[in-house]
XYZ file of C-alpha atoms in Angstrom:
119
model
C 3.747 5.771 -19.545
C 1.021 3.781 -17.890
C -0.537 3.132 -14.452
C -0.854 -0.141 -12.552
C -3.590 -0.064 -9.796
C -4.259 -2.590 -6.916
C -7.653 -1.858 -5.256
C -8.983 -2.748 -1.959
C -6.107 -5.224 -0.650
C -7.791 -6.338 2.431
C -5.900 -7.281 5.475
C -6.511 -7.702 9.331
C -3.884 -5.642 11.120
C -3.010 -4.183 14.389
C -2.147 -0.618 14.000
C -3.294 2.436 16.309
C -2.416 4.179 19.293
C -4.691 2.601 21.546
C -3.475 -0.741 23.394
C -6.714 -2.388 22.388
C -5.917 -1.924 18.871
C -2.646 -3.696 19.259
C -4.252 -6.579 20.831
C -7.522 -7.075 18.970
C -6.796 -5.565 15.566
C -8.967 -4.213 12.838
C -9.900 -4.657 9.128
C -8.076 -2.484 6.732
C -8.205 -1.772 2.985
C -5.243 -0.635 1.010
C -5.373 0.933 -2.541
C -1.901 1.451 -4.413
C -1.244 3.029 -7.739
C 2.129 2.991 -9.563
C 3.133 5.051 -12.744
C 5.589 3.251 -14.908
C 6.546 2.671 -18.489
C 4.413 0.114 -20.058
C 5.397 0.569 -23.494
C 7.839 -2.484 -23.597
C 5.688 -4.774 -21.724
C 2.886 -4.002 -24.120
C 4.643 -5.122 -26.945
C 6.757 -7.937 -25.321
C 3.890 -9.587 -23.324
C 6.660 -10.376 -20.871
C 6.470 -10.010 -17.182
C 10.273 -9.009 -16.721
C 9.173 -5.843 -18.707
C 6.635 -4.586 -16.418
C 5.890 -4.124 -12.535
C 4.780 -7.364 -11.034
C 1.632 -6.567 -9.195
C 1.958 -9.866 -7.111
C 5.282 -8.203 -5.579
C 3.485 -5.027 -5.016
C 0.849 -7.070 -3.140
C 3.323 -8.934 -1.165
C 5.062 -5.595 -0.082
C 1.727 -4.072 1.152
C 0.780 -7.317 3.100
C 4.040 -7.593 4.849
C 4.335 -4.138 5.655
C 0.670 -4.344 6.973
C 1.770 -6.959 9.354
C 4.147 -4.752 11.127
C 2.437 -2.793 13.713
C 2.395 1.064 13.641
C 0.660 3.684 15.927
C 0.030 5.840 12.878
C -1.320 4.893 9.444
C 1.230 7.599 7.808
C 4.029 5.390 9.098
C 2.453 2.279 7.384
C 1.814 4.082 4.227
C 5.510 5.507 4.091
C 7.018 2.200 4.674
C 4.825 0.686 1.805
C 5.910 3.718 -0.617
C 9.727 3.397 0.286
C 10.017 -0.298 0.066
C 7.989 -0.282 -3.185
C 10.282 2.372 -4.710
C 13.505 0.720 -3.312
C 12.617 -2.950 -4.617
C 11.053 -1.923 -7.860
C 13.337 0.629 -9.766
C 10.921 0.937 -12.696
C 8.391 2.931 -10.539
C 8.531 6.585 -11.144
C 5.607 7.606 -8.958
C 3.510 5.854 -6.502
C 0.246 6.847 -4.421
C -0.954 4.590 -1.479
C -3.953 4.667 0.731
C -4.485 2.844 3.791
C -7.989 2.924 5.440
C -8.894 1.541 8.731
C -12.647 0.138 8.614
C -14.886 0.899 11.282
C -12.365 2.940 13.534
C -12.790 2.840 17.150
C -13.828 6.692 17.410
C -16.782 8.471 18.936
C -19.239 8.461 15.787
C -20.608 6.279 13.056
C -17.661 6.465 10.744
C -17.206 3.936 8.024
C -13.518 4.439 7.592
C -10.422 6.708 8.151
C -7.882 6.808 5.387
C -4.567 8.311 4.816
C -3.139 8.787 1.473
C 0.424 9.729 0.311
C 2.203 10.040 -3.020
C 5.758 10.214 -3.872
C 7.836 10.354 -6.988
C 11.303 9.190 -7.508
C 14.062 11.652 -7.138
């Protein structure tokens, strides 16, 4: 087994419950971690034997472009799509952080992290 991590995927997206968040948007950071079997790819040196992190990045960017009120909803979409499109993933953990959220206080980020294993 092994782990593939994509750290700090940056997007400008339009998530949030406030009307203004849907209009002006905000900066986001996404971390993604997948568990998969890396044994074959470590021997073959062939992309077809591993999880393509370019595809993982594309899934994140495309799902972040779809507006949601809650970060939980975005995270679940990323997880569901990744498991559907990449059968070799057996566990995925995803965190989405809204940077400088519009809340009363000096808060660097708010984050939602979820993990799911394949049934």
